[in-house]
PDB file of C-alpha atoms in Angstrom:
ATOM      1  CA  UNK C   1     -16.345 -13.703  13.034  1.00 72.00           C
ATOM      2  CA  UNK C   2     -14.422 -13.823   9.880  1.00 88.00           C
ATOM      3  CA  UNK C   3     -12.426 -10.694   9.075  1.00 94.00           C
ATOM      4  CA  UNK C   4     -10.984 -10.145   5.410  1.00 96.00           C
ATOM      5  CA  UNK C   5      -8.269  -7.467   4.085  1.00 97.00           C
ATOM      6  CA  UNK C   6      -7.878  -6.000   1.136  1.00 98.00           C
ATOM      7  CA  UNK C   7      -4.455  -4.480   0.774  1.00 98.00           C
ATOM      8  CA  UNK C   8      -2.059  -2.777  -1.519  1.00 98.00           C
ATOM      9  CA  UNK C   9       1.685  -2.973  -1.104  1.00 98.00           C
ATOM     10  CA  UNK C  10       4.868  -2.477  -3.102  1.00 97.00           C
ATOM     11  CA  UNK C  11       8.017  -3.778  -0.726  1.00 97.00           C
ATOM     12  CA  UNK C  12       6.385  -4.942   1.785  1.00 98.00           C
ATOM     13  CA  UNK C  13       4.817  -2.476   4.443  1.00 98.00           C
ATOM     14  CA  UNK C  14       1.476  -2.552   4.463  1.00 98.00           C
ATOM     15  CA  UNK C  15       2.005  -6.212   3.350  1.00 98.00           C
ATOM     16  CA  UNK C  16       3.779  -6.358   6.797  1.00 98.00           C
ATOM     17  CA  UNK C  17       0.796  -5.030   8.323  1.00 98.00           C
ATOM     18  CA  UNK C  18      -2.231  -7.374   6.992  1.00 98.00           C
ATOM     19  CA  UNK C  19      -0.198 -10.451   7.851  1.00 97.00           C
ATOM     20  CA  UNK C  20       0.606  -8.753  11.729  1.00 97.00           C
ATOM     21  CA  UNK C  21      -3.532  -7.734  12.050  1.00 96.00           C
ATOM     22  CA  UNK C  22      -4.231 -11.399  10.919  1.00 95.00           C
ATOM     23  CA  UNK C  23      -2.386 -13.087  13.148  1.00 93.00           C
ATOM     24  CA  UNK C  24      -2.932 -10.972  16.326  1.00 93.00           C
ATOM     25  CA  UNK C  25      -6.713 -10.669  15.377  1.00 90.00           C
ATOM     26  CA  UNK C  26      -6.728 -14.359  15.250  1.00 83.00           C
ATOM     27  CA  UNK C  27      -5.095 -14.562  18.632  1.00 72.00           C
ATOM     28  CA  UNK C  28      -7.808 -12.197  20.377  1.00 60.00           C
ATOM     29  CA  UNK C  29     -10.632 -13.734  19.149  1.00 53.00           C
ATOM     30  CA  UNK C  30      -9.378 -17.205  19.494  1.00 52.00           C
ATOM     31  CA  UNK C  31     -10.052 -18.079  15.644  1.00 46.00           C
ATOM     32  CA  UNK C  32      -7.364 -19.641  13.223  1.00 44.00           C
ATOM     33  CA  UNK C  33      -5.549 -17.777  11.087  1.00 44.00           C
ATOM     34  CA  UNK C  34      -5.345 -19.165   7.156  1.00 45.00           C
ATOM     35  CA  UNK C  35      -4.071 -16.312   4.663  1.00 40.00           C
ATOM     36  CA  UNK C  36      -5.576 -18.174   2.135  1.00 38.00           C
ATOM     37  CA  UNK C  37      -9.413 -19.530   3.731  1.00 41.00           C
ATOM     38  CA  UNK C  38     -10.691 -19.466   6.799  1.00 41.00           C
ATOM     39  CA  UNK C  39     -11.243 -16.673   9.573  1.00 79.00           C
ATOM     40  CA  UNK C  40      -9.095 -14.380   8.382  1.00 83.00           C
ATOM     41  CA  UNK C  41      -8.671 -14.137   4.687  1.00 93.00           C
ATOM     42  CA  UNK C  42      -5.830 -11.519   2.523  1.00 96.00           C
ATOM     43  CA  UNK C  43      -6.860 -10.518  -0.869  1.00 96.00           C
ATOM     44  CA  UNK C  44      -4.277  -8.452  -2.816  1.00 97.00           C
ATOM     45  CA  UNK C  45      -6.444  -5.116  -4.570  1.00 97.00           C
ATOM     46  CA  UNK C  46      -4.727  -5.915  -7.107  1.00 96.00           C
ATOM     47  CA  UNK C  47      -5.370  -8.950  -7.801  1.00 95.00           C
ATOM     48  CA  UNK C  48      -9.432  -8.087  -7.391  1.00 95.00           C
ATOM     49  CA  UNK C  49      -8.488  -5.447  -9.894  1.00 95.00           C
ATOM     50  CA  UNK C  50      -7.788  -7.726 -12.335  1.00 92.00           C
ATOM     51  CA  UNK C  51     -11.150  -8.947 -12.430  1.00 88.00           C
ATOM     52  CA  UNK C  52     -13.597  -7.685 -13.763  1.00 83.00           C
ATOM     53  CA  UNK C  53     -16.509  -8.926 -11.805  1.00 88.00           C
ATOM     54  CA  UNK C  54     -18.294  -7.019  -9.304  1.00 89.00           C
ATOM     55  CA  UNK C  55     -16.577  -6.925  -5.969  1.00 93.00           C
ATOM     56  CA  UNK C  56     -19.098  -7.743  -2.789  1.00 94.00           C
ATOM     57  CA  UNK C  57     -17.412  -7.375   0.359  1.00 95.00           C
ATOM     58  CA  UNK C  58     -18.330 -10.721   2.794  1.00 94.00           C
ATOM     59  CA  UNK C  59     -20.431 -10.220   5.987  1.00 94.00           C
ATOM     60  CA  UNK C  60     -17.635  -9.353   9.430  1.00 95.00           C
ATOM     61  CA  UNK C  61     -15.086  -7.131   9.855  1.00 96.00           C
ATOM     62  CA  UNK C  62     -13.571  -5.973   6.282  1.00 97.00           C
ATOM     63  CA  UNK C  63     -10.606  -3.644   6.274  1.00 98.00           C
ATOM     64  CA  UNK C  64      -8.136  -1.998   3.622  1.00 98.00           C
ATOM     65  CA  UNK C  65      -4.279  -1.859   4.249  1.00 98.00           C
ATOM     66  CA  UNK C  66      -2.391   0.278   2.160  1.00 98.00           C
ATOM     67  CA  UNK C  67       0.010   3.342   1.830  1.00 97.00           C
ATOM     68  CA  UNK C  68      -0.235   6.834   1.913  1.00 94.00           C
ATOM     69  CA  UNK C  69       1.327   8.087  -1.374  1.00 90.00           C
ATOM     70  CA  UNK C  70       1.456  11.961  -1.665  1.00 86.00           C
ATOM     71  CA  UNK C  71      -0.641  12.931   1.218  1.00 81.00           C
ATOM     72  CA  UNK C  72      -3.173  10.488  -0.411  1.00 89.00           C
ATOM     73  CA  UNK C  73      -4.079   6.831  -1.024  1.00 93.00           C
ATOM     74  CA  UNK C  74      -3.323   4.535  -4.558  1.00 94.00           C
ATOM     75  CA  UNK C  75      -5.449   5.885  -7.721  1.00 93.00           C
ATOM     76  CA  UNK C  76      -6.099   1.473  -7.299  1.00 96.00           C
ATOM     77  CA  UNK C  77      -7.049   1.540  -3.684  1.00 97.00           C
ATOM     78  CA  UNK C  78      -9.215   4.453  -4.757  1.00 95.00           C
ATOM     79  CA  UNK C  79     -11.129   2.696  -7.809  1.00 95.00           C
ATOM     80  CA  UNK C  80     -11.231  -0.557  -5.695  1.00 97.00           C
ATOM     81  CA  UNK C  81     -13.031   1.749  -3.276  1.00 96.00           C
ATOM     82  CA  UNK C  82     -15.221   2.596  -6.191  1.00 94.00           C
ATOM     83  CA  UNK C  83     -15.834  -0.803  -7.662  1.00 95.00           C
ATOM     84  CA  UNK C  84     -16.328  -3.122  -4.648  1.00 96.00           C
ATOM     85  CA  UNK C  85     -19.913  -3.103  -2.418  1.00 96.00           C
ATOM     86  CA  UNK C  86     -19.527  -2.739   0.948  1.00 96.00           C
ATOM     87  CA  UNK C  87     -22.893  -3.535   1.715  1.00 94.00           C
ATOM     88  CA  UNK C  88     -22.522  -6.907   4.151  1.00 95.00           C
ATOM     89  CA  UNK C  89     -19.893  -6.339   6.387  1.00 96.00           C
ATOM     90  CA  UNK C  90     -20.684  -4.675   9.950  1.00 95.00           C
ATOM     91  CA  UNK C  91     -17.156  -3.268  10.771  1.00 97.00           C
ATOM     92  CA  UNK C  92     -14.733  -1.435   8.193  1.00 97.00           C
ATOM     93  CA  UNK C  93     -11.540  -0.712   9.099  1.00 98.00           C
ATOM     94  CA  UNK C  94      -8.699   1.372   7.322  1.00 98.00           C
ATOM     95  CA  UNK C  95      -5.075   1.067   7.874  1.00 98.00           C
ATOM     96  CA  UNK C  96      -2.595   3.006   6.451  1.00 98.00           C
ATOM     97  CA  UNK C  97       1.027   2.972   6.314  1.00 98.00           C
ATOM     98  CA  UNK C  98       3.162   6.164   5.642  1.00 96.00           C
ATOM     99  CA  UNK C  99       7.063   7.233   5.908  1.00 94.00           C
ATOM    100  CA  UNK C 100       7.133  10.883   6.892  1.00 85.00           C
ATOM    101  CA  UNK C 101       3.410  12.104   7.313  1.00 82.00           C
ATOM    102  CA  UNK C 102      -0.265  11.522   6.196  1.00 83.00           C
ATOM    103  CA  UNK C 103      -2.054  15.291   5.663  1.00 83.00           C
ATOM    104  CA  UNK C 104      -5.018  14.307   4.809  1.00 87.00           C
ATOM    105  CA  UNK C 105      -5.042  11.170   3.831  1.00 89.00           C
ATOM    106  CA  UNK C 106      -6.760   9.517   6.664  1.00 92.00           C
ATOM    107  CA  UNK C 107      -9.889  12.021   5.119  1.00 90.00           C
ATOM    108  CA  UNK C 108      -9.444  11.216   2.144  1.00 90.00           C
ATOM    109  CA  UNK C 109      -9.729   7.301   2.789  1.00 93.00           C
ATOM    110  CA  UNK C 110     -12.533   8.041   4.830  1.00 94.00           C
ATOM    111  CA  UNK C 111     -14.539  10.629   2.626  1.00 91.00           C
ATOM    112  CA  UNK C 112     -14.037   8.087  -0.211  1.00 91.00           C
ATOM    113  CA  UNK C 113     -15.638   5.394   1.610  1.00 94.00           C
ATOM    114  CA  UNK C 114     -18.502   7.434   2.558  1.00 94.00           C
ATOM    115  CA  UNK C 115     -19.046   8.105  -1.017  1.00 92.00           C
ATOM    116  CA  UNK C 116     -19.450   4.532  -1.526  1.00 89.00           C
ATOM    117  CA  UNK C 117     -22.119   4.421   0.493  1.00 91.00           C
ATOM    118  CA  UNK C 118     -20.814   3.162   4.155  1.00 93.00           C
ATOM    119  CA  UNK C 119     -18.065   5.012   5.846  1.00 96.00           C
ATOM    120  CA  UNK C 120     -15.510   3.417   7.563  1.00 97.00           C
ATOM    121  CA  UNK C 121     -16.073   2.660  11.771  1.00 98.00           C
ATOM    122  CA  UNK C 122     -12.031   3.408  12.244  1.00 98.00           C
ATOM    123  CA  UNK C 123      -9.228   4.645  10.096  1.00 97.00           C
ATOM    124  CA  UNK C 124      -5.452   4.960  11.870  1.00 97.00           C
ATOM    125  CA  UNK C 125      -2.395   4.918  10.502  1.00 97.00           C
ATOM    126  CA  UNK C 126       0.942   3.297  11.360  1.00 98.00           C
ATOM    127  CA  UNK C 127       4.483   4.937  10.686  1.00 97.00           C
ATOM    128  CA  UNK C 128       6.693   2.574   8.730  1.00 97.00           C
ATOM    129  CA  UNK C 129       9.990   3.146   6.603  1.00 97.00           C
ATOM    130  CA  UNK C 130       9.576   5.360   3.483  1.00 95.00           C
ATOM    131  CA  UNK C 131      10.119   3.824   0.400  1.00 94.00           C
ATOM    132  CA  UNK C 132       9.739   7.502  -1.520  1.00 93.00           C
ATOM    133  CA  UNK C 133      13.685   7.761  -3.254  1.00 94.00           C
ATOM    134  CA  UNK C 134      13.610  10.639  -5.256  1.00 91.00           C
ATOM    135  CA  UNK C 135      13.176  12.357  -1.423  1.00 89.00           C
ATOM    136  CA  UNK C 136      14.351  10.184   1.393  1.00 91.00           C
ATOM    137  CA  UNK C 137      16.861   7.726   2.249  1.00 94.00           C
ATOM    138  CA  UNK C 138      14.702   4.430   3.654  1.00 94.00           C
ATOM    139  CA  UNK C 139      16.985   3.739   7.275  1.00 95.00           C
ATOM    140  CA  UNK C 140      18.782   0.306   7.642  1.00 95.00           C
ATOM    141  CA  UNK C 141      20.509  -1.065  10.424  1.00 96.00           C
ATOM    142  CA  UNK C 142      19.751   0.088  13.836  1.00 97.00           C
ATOM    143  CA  UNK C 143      16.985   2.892  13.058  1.00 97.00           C
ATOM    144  CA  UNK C 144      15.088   0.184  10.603  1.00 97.00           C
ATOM    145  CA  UNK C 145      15.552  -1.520  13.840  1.00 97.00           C
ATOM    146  CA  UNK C 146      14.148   1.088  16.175  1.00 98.00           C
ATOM    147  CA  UNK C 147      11.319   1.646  13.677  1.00 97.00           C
ATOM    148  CA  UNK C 148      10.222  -1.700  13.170  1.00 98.00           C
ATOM    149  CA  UNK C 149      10.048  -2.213  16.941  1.00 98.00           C
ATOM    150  CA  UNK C 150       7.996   0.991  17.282  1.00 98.00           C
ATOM    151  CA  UNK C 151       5.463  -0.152  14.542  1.00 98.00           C
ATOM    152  CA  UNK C 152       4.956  -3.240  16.144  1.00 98.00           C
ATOM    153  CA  UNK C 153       3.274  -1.522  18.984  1.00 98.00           C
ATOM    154  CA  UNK C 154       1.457   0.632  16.978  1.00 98.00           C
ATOM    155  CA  UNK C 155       0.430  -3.071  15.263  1.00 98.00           C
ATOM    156  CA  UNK C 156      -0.709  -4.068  18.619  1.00 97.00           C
ATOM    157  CA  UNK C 157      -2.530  -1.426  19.457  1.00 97.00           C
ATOM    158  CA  UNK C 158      -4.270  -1.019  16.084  1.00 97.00           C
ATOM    159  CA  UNK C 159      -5.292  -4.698  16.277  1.00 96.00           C
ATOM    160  CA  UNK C 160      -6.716  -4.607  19.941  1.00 96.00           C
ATOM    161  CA  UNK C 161      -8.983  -1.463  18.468  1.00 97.00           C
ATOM    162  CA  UNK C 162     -10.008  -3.536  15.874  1.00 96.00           C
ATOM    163  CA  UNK C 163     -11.159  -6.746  18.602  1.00 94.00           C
ATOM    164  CA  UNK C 164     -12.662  -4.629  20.228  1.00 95.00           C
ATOM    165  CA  UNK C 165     -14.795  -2.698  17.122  1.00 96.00           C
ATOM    166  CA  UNK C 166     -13.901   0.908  18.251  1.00 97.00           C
ATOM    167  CA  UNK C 167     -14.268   3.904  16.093  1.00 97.00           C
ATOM    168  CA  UNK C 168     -12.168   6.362  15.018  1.00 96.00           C
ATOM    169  CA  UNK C 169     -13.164   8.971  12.815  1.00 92.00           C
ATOM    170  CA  UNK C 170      -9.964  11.038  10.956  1.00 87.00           C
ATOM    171  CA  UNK C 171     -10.019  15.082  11.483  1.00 82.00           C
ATOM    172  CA  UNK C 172      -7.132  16.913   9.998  1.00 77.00           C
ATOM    173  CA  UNK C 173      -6.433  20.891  10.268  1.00 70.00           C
ATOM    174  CA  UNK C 174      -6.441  23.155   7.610  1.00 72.00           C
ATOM    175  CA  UNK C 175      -2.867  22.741   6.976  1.00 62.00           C
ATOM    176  CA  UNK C 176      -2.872  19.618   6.196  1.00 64.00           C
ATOM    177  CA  UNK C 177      -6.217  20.342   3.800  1.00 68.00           C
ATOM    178  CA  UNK C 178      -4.080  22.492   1.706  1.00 72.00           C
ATOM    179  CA  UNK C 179      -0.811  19.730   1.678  1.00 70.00           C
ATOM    180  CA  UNK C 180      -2.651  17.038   0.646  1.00 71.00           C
ATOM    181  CA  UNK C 181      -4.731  19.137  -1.942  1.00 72.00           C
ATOM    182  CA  UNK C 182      -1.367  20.301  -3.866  1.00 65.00           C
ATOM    183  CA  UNK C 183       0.569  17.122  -3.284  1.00 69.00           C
ATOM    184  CA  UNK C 184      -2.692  14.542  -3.917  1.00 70.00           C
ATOM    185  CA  UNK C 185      -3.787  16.697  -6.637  1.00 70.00           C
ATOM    186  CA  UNK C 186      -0.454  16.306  -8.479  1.00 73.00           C
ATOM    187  CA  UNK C 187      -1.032  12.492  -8.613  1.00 73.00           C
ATOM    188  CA  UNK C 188      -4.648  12.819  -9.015  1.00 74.00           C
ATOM    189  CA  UNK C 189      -3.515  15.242 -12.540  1.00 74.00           C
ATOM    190  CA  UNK C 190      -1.218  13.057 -13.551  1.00 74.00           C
ATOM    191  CA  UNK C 191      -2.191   9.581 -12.628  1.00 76.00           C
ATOM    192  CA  UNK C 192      -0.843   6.374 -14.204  1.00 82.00           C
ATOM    193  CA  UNK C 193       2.015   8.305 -16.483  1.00 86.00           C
ATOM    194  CA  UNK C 194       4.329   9.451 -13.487  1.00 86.00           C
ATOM    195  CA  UNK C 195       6.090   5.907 -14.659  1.00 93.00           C
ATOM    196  CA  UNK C 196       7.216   8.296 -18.384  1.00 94.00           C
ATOM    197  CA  UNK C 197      10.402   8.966 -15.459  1.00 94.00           C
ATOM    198  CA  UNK C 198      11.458   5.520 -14.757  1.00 97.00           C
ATOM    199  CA  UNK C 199      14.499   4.265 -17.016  1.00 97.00           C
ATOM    200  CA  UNK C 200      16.982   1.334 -16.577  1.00 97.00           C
ATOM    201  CA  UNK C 201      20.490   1.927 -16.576  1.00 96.00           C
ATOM    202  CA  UNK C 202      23.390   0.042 -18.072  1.00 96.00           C
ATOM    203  CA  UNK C 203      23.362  -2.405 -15.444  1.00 97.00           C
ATOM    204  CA  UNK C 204      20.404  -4.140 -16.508  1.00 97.00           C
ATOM    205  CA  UNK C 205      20.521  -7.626 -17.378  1.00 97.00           C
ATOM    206  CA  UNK C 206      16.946  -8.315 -18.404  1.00 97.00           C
ATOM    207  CA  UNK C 207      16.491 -10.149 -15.349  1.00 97.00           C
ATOM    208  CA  UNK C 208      12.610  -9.476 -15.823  1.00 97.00           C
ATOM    209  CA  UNK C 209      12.280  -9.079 -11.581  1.00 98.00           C
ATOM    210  CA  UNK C 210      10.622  -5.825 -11.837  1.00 98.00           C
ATOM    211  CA  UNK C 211       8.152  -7.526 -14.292  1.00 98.00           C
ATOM    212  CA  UNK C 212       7.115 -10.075 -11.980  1.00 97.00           C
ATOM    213  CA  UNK C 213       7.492  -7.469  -8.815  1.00 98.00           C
ATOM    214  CA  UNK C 214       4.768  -5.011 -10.340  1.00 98.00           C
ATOM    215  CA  UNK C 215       1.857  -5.683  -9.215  1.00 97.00           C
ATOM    216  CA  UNK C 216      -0.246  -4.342 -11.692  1.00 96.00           C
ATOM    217  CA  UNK C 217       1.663  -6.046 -14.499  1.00 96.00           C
ATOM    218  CA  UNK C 218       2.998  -2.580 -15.888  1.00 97.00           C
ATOM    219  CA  UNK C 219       6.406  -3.667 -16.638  1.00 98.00           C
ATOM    220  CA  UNK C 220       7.603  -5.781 -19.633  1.00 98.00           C
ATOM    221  CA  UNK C 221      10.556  -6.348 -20.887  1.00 97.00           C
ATOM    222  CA  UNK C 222      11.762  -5.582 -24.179  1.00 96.00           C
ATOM    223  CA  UNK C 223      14.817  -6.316 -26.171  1.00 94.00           C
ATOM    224  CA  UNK C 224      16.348  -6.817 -22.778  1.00 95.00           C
ATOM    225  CA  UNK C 225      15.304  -4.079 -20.582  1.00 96.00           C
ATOM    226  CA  UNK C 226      11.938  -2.646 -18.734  1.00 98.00           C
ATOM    227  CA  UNK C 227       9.356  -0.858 -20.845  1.00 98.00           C
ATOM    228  CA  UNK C 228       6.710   0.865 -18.507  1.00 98.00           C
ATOM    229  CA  UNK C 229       3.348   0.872 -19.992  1.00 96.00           C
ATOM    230  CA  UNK C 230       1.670   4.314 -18.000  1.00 95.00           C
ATOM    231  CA  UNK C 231      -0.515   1.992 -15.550  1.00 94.00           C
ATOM    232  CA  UNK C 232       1.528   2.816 -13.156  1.00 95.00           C
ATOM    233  CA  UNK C 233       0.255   3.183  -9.134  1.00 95.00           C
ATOM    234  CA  UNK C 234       4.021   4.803  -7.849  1.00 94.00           C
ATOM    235  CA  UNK C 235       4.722   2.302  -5.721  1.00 96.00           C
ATOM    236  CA  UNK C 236       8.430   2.412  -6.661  1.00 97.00           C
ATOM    237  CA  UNK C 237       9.009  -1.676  -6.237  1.00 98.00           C
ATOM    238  CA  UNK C 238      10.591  -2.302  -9.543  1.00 98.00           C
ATOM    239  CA  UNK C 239      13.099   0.363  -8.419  1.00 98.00           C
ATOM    240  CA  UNK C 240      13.556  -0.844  -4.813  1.00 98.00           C
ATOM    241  CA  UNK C 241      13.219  -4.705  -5.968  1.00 98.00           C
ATOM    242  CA  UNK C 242      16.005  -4.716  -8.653  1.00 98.00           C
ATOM    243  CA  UNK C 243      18.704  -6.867  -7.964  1.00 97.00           C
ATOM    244  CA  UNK C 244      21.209  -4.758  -9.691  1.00 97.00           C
ATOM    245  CA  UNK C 245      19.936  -2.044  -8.206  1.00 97.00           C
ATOM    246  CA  UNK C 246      19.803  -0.613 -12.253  1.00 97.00           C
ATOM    247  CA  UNK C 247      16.042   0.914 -12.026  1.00 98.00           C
ATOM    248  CA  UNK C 248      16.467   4.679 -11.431  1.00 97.00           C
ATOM    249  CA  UNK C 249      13.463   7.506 -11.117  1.00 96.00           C
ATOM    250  CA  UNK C 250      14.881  10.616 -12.891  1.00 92.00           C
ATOM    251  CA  UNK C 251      18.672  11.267 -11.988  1.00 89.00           C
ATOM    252  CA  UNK C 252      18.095  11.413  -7.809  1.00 89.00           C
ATOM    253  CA  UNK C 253      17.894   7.661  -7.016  1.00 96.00           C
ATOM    254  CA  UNK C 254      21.252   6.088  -8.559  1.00 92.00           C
ATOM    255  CA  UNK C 255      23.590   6.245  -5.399  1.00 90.00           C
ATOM    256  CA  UNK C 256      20.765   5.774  -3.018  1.00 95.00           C
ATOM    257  CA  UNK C 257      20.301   2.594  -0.703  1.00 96.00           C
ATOM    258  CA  UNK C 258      17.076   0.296  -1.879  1.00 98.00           C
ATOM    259  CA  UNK C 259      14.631  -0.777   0.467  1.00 98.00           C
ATOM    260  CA  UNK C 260      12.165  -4.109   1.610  1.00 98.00           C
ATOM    261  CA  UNK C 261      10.741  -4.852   4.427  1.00 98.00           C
ATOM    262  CA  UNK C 262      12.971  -6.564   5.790  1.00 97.00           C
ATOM    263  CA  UNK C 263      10.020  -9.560   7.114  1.00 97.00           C
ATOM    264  CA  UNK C 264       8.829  -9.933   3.876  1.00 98.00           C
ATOM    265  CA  UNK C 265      10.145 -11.847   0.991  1.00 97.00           C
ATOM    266  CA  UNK C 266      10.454 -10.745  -2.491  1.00 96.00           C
ATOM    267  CA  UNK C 267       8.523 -14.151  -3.595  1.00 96.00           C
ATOM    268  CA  UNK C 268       5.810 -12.862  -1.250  1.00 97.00           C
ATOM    269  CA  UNK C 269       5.550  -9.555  -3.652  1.00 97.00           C
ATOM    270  CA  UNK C 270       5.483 -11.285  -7.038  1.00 92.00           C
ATOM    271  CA  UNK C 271       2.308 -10.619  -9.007  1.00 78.00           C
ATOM    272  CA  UNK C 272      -0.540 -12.874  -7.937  1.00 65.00           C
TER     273      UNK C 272
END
């Protein structure tokens, strides 16, 4: 049975993911794996964003792969949510990858779906590095080790769910209503203009690298340097993807160490 993903990513994570469920999917059911065709097929959101054409999800197992980003998913994952039919397929899967915690988030994916008209079968998340500056420092070196290892089994076990078409319905507490509802609400308010904070410093060279990193084509470059054009979805990659490490989010991300996944190549994040 074929299985497509739809995913989101900005350096790499949940990129990381959709490639690791394709391959071990592929290897429990005994089908090939072709990124491209085939039995298991990865669509950038993006990309589908891009086009303006309806989007009708194919018959099998369809799933979305993307981050949490304040207690919440991507205002993109949420209008692909929106746009796309979900009519055909007989298993829907969510995946999401986070740094420090989810909330809500898991709901939210979930209650969205629903919305659409067919709720997800499972949602589960899987704890990566966090790519969030202005807040924390991603980890390199042995704990980037340690927590690469660790997602890898959450990977696993994730994927043998997934074979196997369990469910798993999300159920937060309270709590983590309330987090999510201030910290989701905030990008919810202010949407695609949180990039008005973004500025190059004087170590630009006009490269044009966080042009081709964004993948909603956000960035150009102008008289030498980055002009953001408030279509932003936060997913901090020009910042992170600079090679001169000259993209900066307010004043709290200049001295701070940059961060990739370190299995996934820049080339592999240039706008498709």
């Amino acid at each position: 049975m074929k299985t497509t993903v739809y995913y989101f990513t900005g350096t790499g994570n949940s990129l990381w993911v959709s490639k690791g469920l394709a391959e071990r999917l592929s290897e429990k059911t005994g089908m090939s794996t072709d990124f491209c065709r085939g039995e298991t097929e990865l669509i950038p959101i993006a990309k589908v964003m891009r086009n303006k054409n309806p989007v009708k999800c194919p018959k099998g197992a369809v799933g979305i792969v993307c981050p949490v980003y304040q207690c919440g998913i991507p205002l993109i994952v949420s209008e692909f949510i929106e746009k796309a039919d979900f009519k055909l397929p007989d298993y829907i899967f969510i995946i999401l990858t986070y740094g420090s915690h989810t909330a809500s988030a898991e709901d939210i994916a979930y209650d969205q779906m629903k919305e659409s008209g067919r709720a997800p079968d499972y949602v589960n998340k899987i704890k990566m590095a966090d790519n969030y500056l202005p807040l924390f420092t991603p980890p390199s070196g042995e704990k980037l080790d340690s927590l690469m290892k660790s997602a890898e089994a959450e990977l696993e076990a994730v994927a043998a769910d997934i074979a196997a078409r369990k469910k798993k319905i999300p159920k937060s507490g309270i709590f983590a209503d309330l987090i999510t509802k201030f910290m989701y609400g905030d990008l919810r308010r202010k949407g695609h203009a949180k990039d008005k904070k973004f500025h190059a410093d004087d170590s630009c060279n006009g490269c044009g690298t966080c042009e081709k990193v964004c993948p909603v084509g956000n960035i150009t470059i102008e008289n030498q340097r980055p002009a953001w054009h408030h279509n932003c979805e936060f997913c901090f990659a020009c910042l992170h993807l600079c090679p001169k490490k000259a993209i900066q989010y307010k004043n709290s991300t200049k001295k701070k160490p940059r961060y990739k996944n370190p299995e996934i190549k820049i080339s592999e994040l240039m706008r498709r």
